[in-house]
Amino acid sequence: VEEVPFTTPLAIPPLAPSRVEPDGTRVFELTAQEGSMPFVDGAETRTWGFNGDYLGPTLRAERGERVAVEVTNELGEATSVHWHGMHLPPEMDGGPHQMVEPGETWRPTWEIDQPAATLWYHPHPHGETERHVYQGLAGLFLLDDPEAAPDLPSQYGVDDIPVIVQDKQFDDAGQLTLEENQSEPGVLGQTVMVNGTVGPFLGVSTERVRLRLLNGSTARTYSFGFDDGRRFQLVGTDGGLLPAPHETTDVRLSPGERAEIVVAVTPGEQVTLRSSEPDLGRVASSAAFGGEDTFDVLELRADTMLAPSPPVPDVLADVPRIKESEAGVTRDFTLAVRQINGRSMDPERIDEVVHEGQTEIWEVRSIDSLPHNFHIHDVQFQVLDIGGEPPPPELMGWKDTVYLEPQRDYRLIMRFEDFTDADSPYMFHCHLLRHEDEGLMGQFVVVGEGE
Ligand code: C2O
């Protein structure tokens, strides 16, 4: 990874405007379009974005609200938009069965009924997800719950900052490429950007700042911390806040995972968010997968006068543990190369039939020497145990994506509720996007009790 000086103010994705229809539905508009960005000196890099040149606005809605998103496709090819981490009906999920053709508008609508969280959205076309996300189609979807809102920094763009981290590879003409110097799981880029900004710094005006970290890369796993090793509070993971803050020095995020952290700064100081050699577990060649890479990501520059911030509360959220005894079904998933349980993704095949109202344990294991993770649509799950051991504190909250250290059993527990449709599947897959595109994915449907 190239070290670049931190000379550009961090771009903050704008909050998406919305209108409220007479029946109370909050409506957002997203248009997928072509654009260009001055990522590298002397070149205009062709990009894609939603409502702009690169990435998309931050959508934000409250628990209990009905939302609709009008997704218009102004690209020259079909795409889709998936609401990663969202509990919603399968026809609204935006997977490969909900493609939006060029010139068309798709309008999914659903009611938000899940905890406050940092979710995100991105395309999910069959076999093309890596390319579409890599060109720039992604954004955050923040959920709020006014009835369960601990006192955390929450002024968007001031002390509550989106941090979408991506690594990119450019060809000689300064264009994004997925072809050069690729490692097996996909591109490990030499240029790291945050919210589309290369070499970003962030002016901090408050004693504490909350960073909503999203690994929006296609293949790279990060281990985020600070250059001086300072401790910070991990307050949230994929699907919501943790029961209590976890004080730590680093947090590992594989593609698709999120973490919310709160870090304290002192007046006038500079401190840098850094990614240090992520522990990938027993993969064949950790170095080839970025496991030996350390690089700086974002410089925080504290003002000489800082506005006070409340201390991080000791209790953040009620996250009742789902009990193993509640589970009526256990399923096994073994990941190897480009297959789950020996099969590659077939959009015409339903791999698992789940009954609504059931609690299930999904026992997931990678027997590969490559890095993989595991993402499940529709639900937020809890990690029951890993290799028979209780999960570490950072895996005690709601998750929708989990890194799989090879040769270890991850038992995930989840409840399938509310939405049934025997004809409309949800996906589960490795979120290393090339693996996903090349078949490391399956489909499940949720059906009613008697079906
Ligand atoms: Cu973020 Cu099926 O994906």
PDB file of N, CA and C in Angstrom, residues 349-406:
ATOM      1  N   ARG A 349     -31.757 -22.324  -8.200  1.00  0.00           N
ATOM      2  CA  ARG A 349     -31.843 -23.389  -7.191  1.00  0.00           C
ATOM      3  C   ARG A 349     -32.038 -22.791  -5.794  1.00  0.00           C
ATOM      4  N   ILE A 350     -32.956 -23.358  -5.033  1.00  0.00           N
ATOM      5  CA  ILE A 350     -33.108 -22.984  -3.629  1.00  0.00           C
ATOM      6  C   ILE A 350     -32.330 -24.011  -2.809  1.00  0.00           C
ATOM      7  N   ASP A 351     -31.393 -23.531  -2.015  1.00  0.00           N
ATOM      8  CA  ASP A 351     -30.542 -24.459  -1.272  1.00  0.00           C
ATOM      9  C   ASP A 351     -31.111 -24.827   0.092  1.00  0.00           C
ATOM     10  N   GLU A 352     -31.808 -23.879   0.705  1.00  0.00           N
ATOM     11  CA  GLU A 352     -32.320 -24.148   2.052  1.00  0.00           C
ATOM     12  C   GLU A 352     -33.735 -23.585   2.157  1.00  0.00           C
ATOM     13  N   VAL A 353     -34.598 -24.351   2.826  1.00  0.00           N
ATOM     14  CA  VAL A 353     -35.961 -23.888   3.091  1.00  0.00           C
ATOM     15  C   VAL A 353     -36.104 -23.719   4.601  1.00  0.00           C
ATOM     16  N   VAL A 354     -36.399 -22.516   5.006  1.00  0.00           N
ATOM     17  CA  VAL A 354     -36.453 -22.156   6.416  1.00  0.00           C
ATOM     18  C   VAL A 354     -37.902 -21.870   6.773  1.00  0.00           C
ATOM     19  N   HIS A 355     -38.306 -22.261   7.976  1.00  0.00           N
ATOM     20  CA  HIS A 355     -39.676 -21.968   8.399  1.00  0.00           C
ATOM     21  C   HIS A 355     -39.746 -20.717   9.239  1.00  0.00           C
ATOM     22  N   GLU A 356     -40.721 -19.914   8.911  1.00  0.00           N
ATOM     23  CA  GLU A 356     -40.916 -18.645   9.611  1.00  0.00           C
ATOM     24  C   GLU A 356     -41.163 -18.917  11.091  1.00  0.00           C
ATOM     25  N   GLY A 357     -40.576 -18.092  11.928  1.00  0.00           N
ATOM     26  CA  GLY A 357     -40.742 -18.266  13.365  1.00  0.00           C
ATOM     27  C   GLY A 357     -39.710 -19.185  13.986  1.00  0.00           C
ATOM     28  N   GLN A 358     -38.910 -19.848  13.151  1.00  0.00           N
ATOM     29  CA  GLN A 358     -37.914 -20.790  13.679  1.00  0.00           C
ATOM     30  C   GLN A 358     -36.643 -20.070  14.139  1.00  0.00           C
ATOM     31  N   THR A 359     -36.065 -20.625  15.185  1.00  0.00           N
ATOM     32  CA  THR A 359     -34.708 -20.241  15.554  1.00  0.00           C
ATOM     33  C   THR A 359     -33.800 -21.347  15.032  1.00  0.00           C
ATOM     34  N   GLU A 360     -32.724 -20.952  14.377  1.00  0.00           N
ATOM     35  CA  GLU A 360     -31.829 -21.945  13.768  1.00  0.00           C
ATOM     36  C   GLU A 360     -30.380 -21.676  14.162  1.00  0.00           C
ATOM     37  N   ILE A 361     -29.627 -22.740  14.155  1.00  0.00           N
ATOM     38  CA  ILE A 361     -28.175 -22.621  14.306  1.00  0.00           C
ATOM     39  C   ILE A 361     -27.547 -22.961  12.962  1.00  0.00           C
ATOM     40  N   TRP A 362     -26.760 -22.063  12.459  1.00  0.00           N
ATOM     41  CA  TRP A 362     -26.018 -22.328  11.222  1.00  0.00           C
ATOM     42  C   TRP A 362     -24.550 -22.528  11.621  1.00  0.00           C
ATOM     43  N   GLU A 363     -24.095 -23.725  11.343  1.00  0.00           N
ATOM     44  CA  GLU A 363     -22.725 -24.066  11.704  1.00  0.00           C
ATOM     45  C   GLU A 363     -21.874 -23.916  10.440  1.00  0.00           C
ATOM     46  N   VAL A 364     -21.003 -22.920  10.461  1.00  0.00           N
ATOM     47  CA  VAL A 364     -20.290 -22.519   9.255  1.00  0.00           C
ATOM     48  C   VAL A 364     -18.806 -22.742   9.452  1.00  0.00           C
ATOM     49  N   ARG A 365     -18.166 -23.269   8.409  1.00  0.00           N
ATOM     50  CA  ARG A 365     -16.730 -23.544   8.547  1.00  0.00           C
ATOM     51  C   ARG A 365     -16.095 -23.396   7.181  1.00  0.00           C
ATOM     52  N   SER A 366     -14.929 -22.782   7.171  1.00  0.00           N
ATOM     53  CA  SER A 366     -14.125 -22.736   5.950  1.00  0.00           C
ATOM     54  C   SER A 366     -13.045 -23.807   6.076  1.00  0.00           C
ATOM     55  N   ILE A 367     -12.996 -24.675   5.073  1.00  0.00           N
ATOM     56  CA  ILE A 367     -11.922 -25.682   5.096  1.00  0.00           C
ATOM     57  C   ILE A 367     -10.863 -25.316   4.059  1.00  0.00           C
ATOM     58  N   ASP A 368     -10.891 -24.067   3.650  1.00  0.00           N
ATOM     59  CA  ASP A 368     -10.013 -23.567   2.605  1.00  0.00           C
ATOM     60  C   ASP A 368      -8.743 -22.975   3.199  1.00  0.00           C
ATOM     61  N   SER A 369      -7.749 -22.778   2.333  1.00  0.00           N
ATOM     62  CA  SER A 369      -6.568 -22.053   2.787  1.00  0.00           C
ATOM     63  C   SER A 369      -6.661 -20.583   2.384  1.00  0.00           C
ATOM     64  N   LEU A 370      -7.816 -20.193   1.842  1.00  0.00           N
ATOM     65  CA  LEU A 370      -8.053 -18.807   1.446  1.00  0.00           C
ATOM     66  C   LEU A 370      -8.900 -18.115   2.506  1.00  0.00           C
ATOM     67  N   PRO A 371      -8.803 -16.781   2.589  1.00  0.00           N
ATOM     68  CA  PRO A 371      -9.719 -16.095   3.499  1.00  0.00           C
ATOM     69  C   PRO A 371     -11.156 -16.090   2.963  1.00  0.00           C
ATOM     70  N   HIS A 372     -12.104 -16.304   3.847  1.00  0.00           N
ATOM     71  CA  HIS A 372     -13.523 -16.180   3.506  1.00  0.00           C
ATOM     72  C   HIS A 372     -14.243 -15.539   4.684  1.00  0.00           C
ATOM     73  N   ASN A 373     -15.389 -14.933   4.371  1.00  0.00           N
ATOM     74  CA  ASN A 373     -16.300 -14.601   5.463  1.00  0.00           C
ATOM     75  C   ASN A 373     -17.688 -15.084   5.078  1.00  0.00           C
ATOM     76  N   PHE A 374     -18.668 -14.806   5.927  1.00  0.00           N
ATOM     77  CA  PHE A 374     -20.002 -15.361   5.693  1.00  0.00           C
ATOM     78  C   PHE A 374     -21.032 -14.304   6.034  1.00  0.00           C
ATOM     79  N   HIS A 375     -21.896 -14.034   5.060  1.00  0.00           N
ATOM     80  CA  HIS A 375     -22.943 -13.021   5.221  1.00  0.00           C
ATOM     81  C   HIS A 375     -24.297 -13.664   4.961  1.00  0.00           C
ATOM     82  N   ILE A 376     -25.273 -13.338   5.782  1.00  0.00           N
ATOM     83  CA  ILE A 376     -26.630 -13.854   5.604  1.00  0.00           C
ATOM     84  C   ILE A 376     -27.577 -12.667   5.428  1.00  0.00           C
ATOM     85  N   HIS A 377     -28.394 -12.720   4.390  1.00  0.00           N
ATOM     86  CA  HIS A 377     -29.406 -11.682   4.179  1.00  0.00           C
ATOM     87  C   HIS A 377     -30.567 -11.857   5.172  1.00  0.00           C
ATOM     88  N   ASP A 378     -31.336 -10.800   5.319  1.00  0.00           N
ATOM     89  CA  ASP A 378     -32.596 -10.763   6.070  1.00  0.00           C
ATOM     90  C   ASP A 378     -32.435 -10.743   7.590  1.00  0.00           C
ATOM     91  N   VAL A 379     -31.485 -11.474   8.117  1.00  0.00           N
ATOM     92  CA  VAL A 379     -31.384 -11.588   9.575  1.00  0.00           C
ATOM     93  C   VAL A 379     -30.123 -10.916  10.110  1.00  0.00           C
ATOM     94  N   GLN A 380     -30.179 -10.582  11.383  1.00  0.00           N
ATOM     95  CA  GLN A 380     -28.972 -10.336  12.158  1.00  0.00           C
ATOM     96  C   GLN A 380     -28.817 -11.545  13.065  1.00  0.00           C
ATOM     97  N   PHE A 381     -27.618 -12.082  13.110  1.00  0.00           N
ATOM     98  CA  PHE A 381     -27.389 -13.274  13.932  1.00  0.00           C
ATOM     99  C   PHE A 381     -26.497 -12.952  15.115  1.00  0.00           C
ATOM    100  N   GLN A 382     -26.410 -13.936  16.019  1.00  0.00           N
ATOM    101  CA  GLN A 382     -25.433 -13.866  17.106  1.00  0.00           C
ATOM    102  C   GLN A 382     -24.453 -15.011  16.941  1.00  0.00           C
ATOM    103  N   VAL A 383     -23.231 -14.780  17.337  1.00  0.00           N
ATOM    104  CA  VAL A 383     -22.231 -15.842  17.311  1.00  0.00           C
ATOM    105  C   VAL A 383     -22.371 -16.609  18.620  1.00  0.00           C
ATOM    106  N   LEU A 384     -22.745 -17.878  18.482  1.00  0.00           N
ATOM    107  CA  LEU A 384     -22.936 -18.718  19.678  1.00  0.00           C
ATOM    108  C   LEU A 384     -21.583 -19.139  20.245  1.00  0.00           C
ATOM    109  N   ASP A 385     -20.758 -19.677  19.379  1.00  0.00           N
ATOM    110  CA  ASP A 385     -19.397 -20.013  19.801  1.00  0.00           C
ATOM    111  C   ASP A 385     -18.514 -20.221  18.579  1.00  0.00           C
ATOM    112  N   ILE A 386     -17.227 -20.209  18.829  1.00  0.00           N
ATOM    113  CA  ILE A 386     -16.237 -20.400  17.767  1.00  0.00           C
ATOM    114  C   ILE A 386     -15.296 -21.497  18.238  1.00  0.00           C
ATOM    115  N   GLY A 387     -15.286 -22.599  17.512  1.00  0.00           N
ATOM    116  CA  GLY A 387     -14.461 -23.726  17.936  1.00  0.00           C
ATOM    117  C   GLY A 387     -14.807 -24.157  19.356  1.00  0.00           C
ATOM    118  N   GLY A 388     -16.075 -24.030  19.727  1.00  0.00           N
ATOM    119  CA  GLY A 388     -16.514 -24.447  21.061  1.00  0.00           C
ATOM    120  C   GLY A 388     -16.275 -23.413  22.149  1.00  0.00           C
ATOM    121  N   GLU A 389     -15.574 -22.323  21.801  1.00  0.00           N
ATOM    122  CA  GLU A 389     -15.277 -21.289  22.803  1.00  0.00           C
ATOM    123  C   GLU A 389     -16.283 -20.147  22.665  1.00  0.00           C
ATOM    124  N   PRO A 390     -16.602 -19.487  23.781  1.00  0.00           N
ATOM    125  CA  PRO A 390     -17.504 -18.331  23.670  1.00  0.00           C
ATOM    126  C   PRO A 390     -16.884 -17.244  22.785  1.00  0.00           C
ATOM    127  N   PRO A 391     -17.723 -16.463  22.098  1.00  0.00           N
ATOM    128  CA  PRO A 391     -17.173 -15.447  21.208  1.00  0.00           C
ATOM    129  C   PRO A 391     -16.459 -14.340  21.981  1.00  0.00           C
ATOM    130  N   PRO A 392     -15.489 -13.682  21.353  1.00  0.00           N
ATOM    131  CA  PRO A 392     -14.821 -12.540  21.997  1.00  0.00           C
ATOM    132  C   PRO A 392     -15.796 -11.362  22.104  1.00  0.00           C
ATOM    133  N   PRO A 393     -15.485 -10.363  22.957  1.00  0.00           N
ATOM    134  CA  PRO A 393     -16.419  -9.251  23.196  1.00  0.00           C
ATOM    135  C   PRO A 393     -16.879  -8.561  21.920  1.00  0.00           C
ATOM    136  N   GLU A 394     -16.008  -8.474  20.916  1.00  0.00           N
ATOM    137  CA  GLU A 394     -16.404  -7.755  19.695  1.00  0.00           C
ATOM    138  C   GLU A 394     -17.414  -8.535  18.866  1.00  0.00           C
ATOM    139  N   LEU A 395     -17.650  -9.803  19.226  1.00  0.00           N
ATOM    140  CA  LEU A 395     -18.661 -10.584  18.515  1.00  0.00           C
ATOM    141  C   LEU A 395     -19.852 -10.905  19.424  1.00  0.00           C
ATOM    142  N   MET A 396     -20.091 -10.036  20.398  1.00  0.00           N
ATOM    143  CA  MET A 396     -21.216 -10.241  21.323  1.00  0.00           C
ATOM    144  C   MET A 396     -22.460  -9.447  20.922  1.00  0.00           C
ATOM    145  N   GLY A 397     -22.395  -8.745  19.813  1.00  0.00           N
ATOM    146  CA  GLY A 397     -23.557  -7.974  19.369  1.00  0.00           C
ATOM    147  C   GLY A 397     -24.161  -8.603  18.129  1.00  0.00           C
ATOM    148  N   TRP A 398     -25.057  -7.852  17.490  1.00  0.00           N
ATOM    149  CA  TRP A 398     -25.707  -8.333  16.272  1.00  0.00           C
ATOM    150  C   TRP A 398     -24.727  -8.276  15.109  1.00  0.00           C
ATOM    151  N   LYS A 399     -24.702  -9.351  14.336  1.00  0.00           N
ATOM    152  CA  LYS A 399     -23.807  -9.447  13.189  1.00  0.00           C
ATOM    153  C   LYS A 399     -24.594  -9.935  11.976  1.00  0.00           C
ATOM    154  N   ASP A 400     -24.163  -9.489  10.804  1.00  0.00           N
ATOM    155  CA  ASP A 400     -24.702 -10.077   9.576  1.00  0.00           C
ATOM    156  C   ASP A 400     -23.592 -10.645   8.705  1.00  0.00           C
ATOM    157  N   THR A 401     -22.355 -10.372   9.086  1.00  0.00           N
ATOM    158  CA  THR A 401     -21.200 -10.848   8.326  1.00  0.00           C
ATOM    159  C   THR A 401     -20.118 -11.192   9.347  1.00  0.00           C
ATOM    160  N   VAL A 402     -19.490 -12.337   9.179  1.00  0.00           N
ATOM    161  CA  VAL A 402     -18.445 -12.700  10.139  1.00  0.00           C
ATOM    162  C   VAL A 402     -17.258 -13.303   9.391  1.00  0.00           C
ATOM    163  N   TYR A 403     -16.064 -12.899   9.803  1.00  0.00           N
ATOM    164  CA  TYR A 403     -14.862 -13.470   9.204  1.00  0.00           C
ATOM    165  C   TYR A 403     -14.696 -14.907   9.689  1.00  0.00           C
ATOM    166  N   LEU A 404     -14.339 -15.798   8.776  1.00  0.00           N
ATOM    167  CA  LEU A 404     -14.161 -17.211   9.116  1.00  0.00           C
ATOM    168  C   LEU A 404     -12.682 -17.562   9.101  1.00  0.00           C
ATOM    169  N   GLU A 405     -12.106 -17.671  10.274  1.00  0.00           N
ATOM    170  CA  GLU A 405     -10.737 -18.188  10.281  1.00  0.00           C
ATOM    171  C   GLU A 405     -10.810 -19.631   9.821  1.00  0.00           C
ATOM    172  N   PRO A 406      -9.912 -20.009   8.893  1.00  0.00           N
ATOM    173  CA  PRO A 406     -10.008 -21.365   8.346  1.00  0.00           C
ATOM    174  C   PRO A 406      -9.934 -22.436   9.437  1.00  0.00           C
TER     175      PRO A 406
END
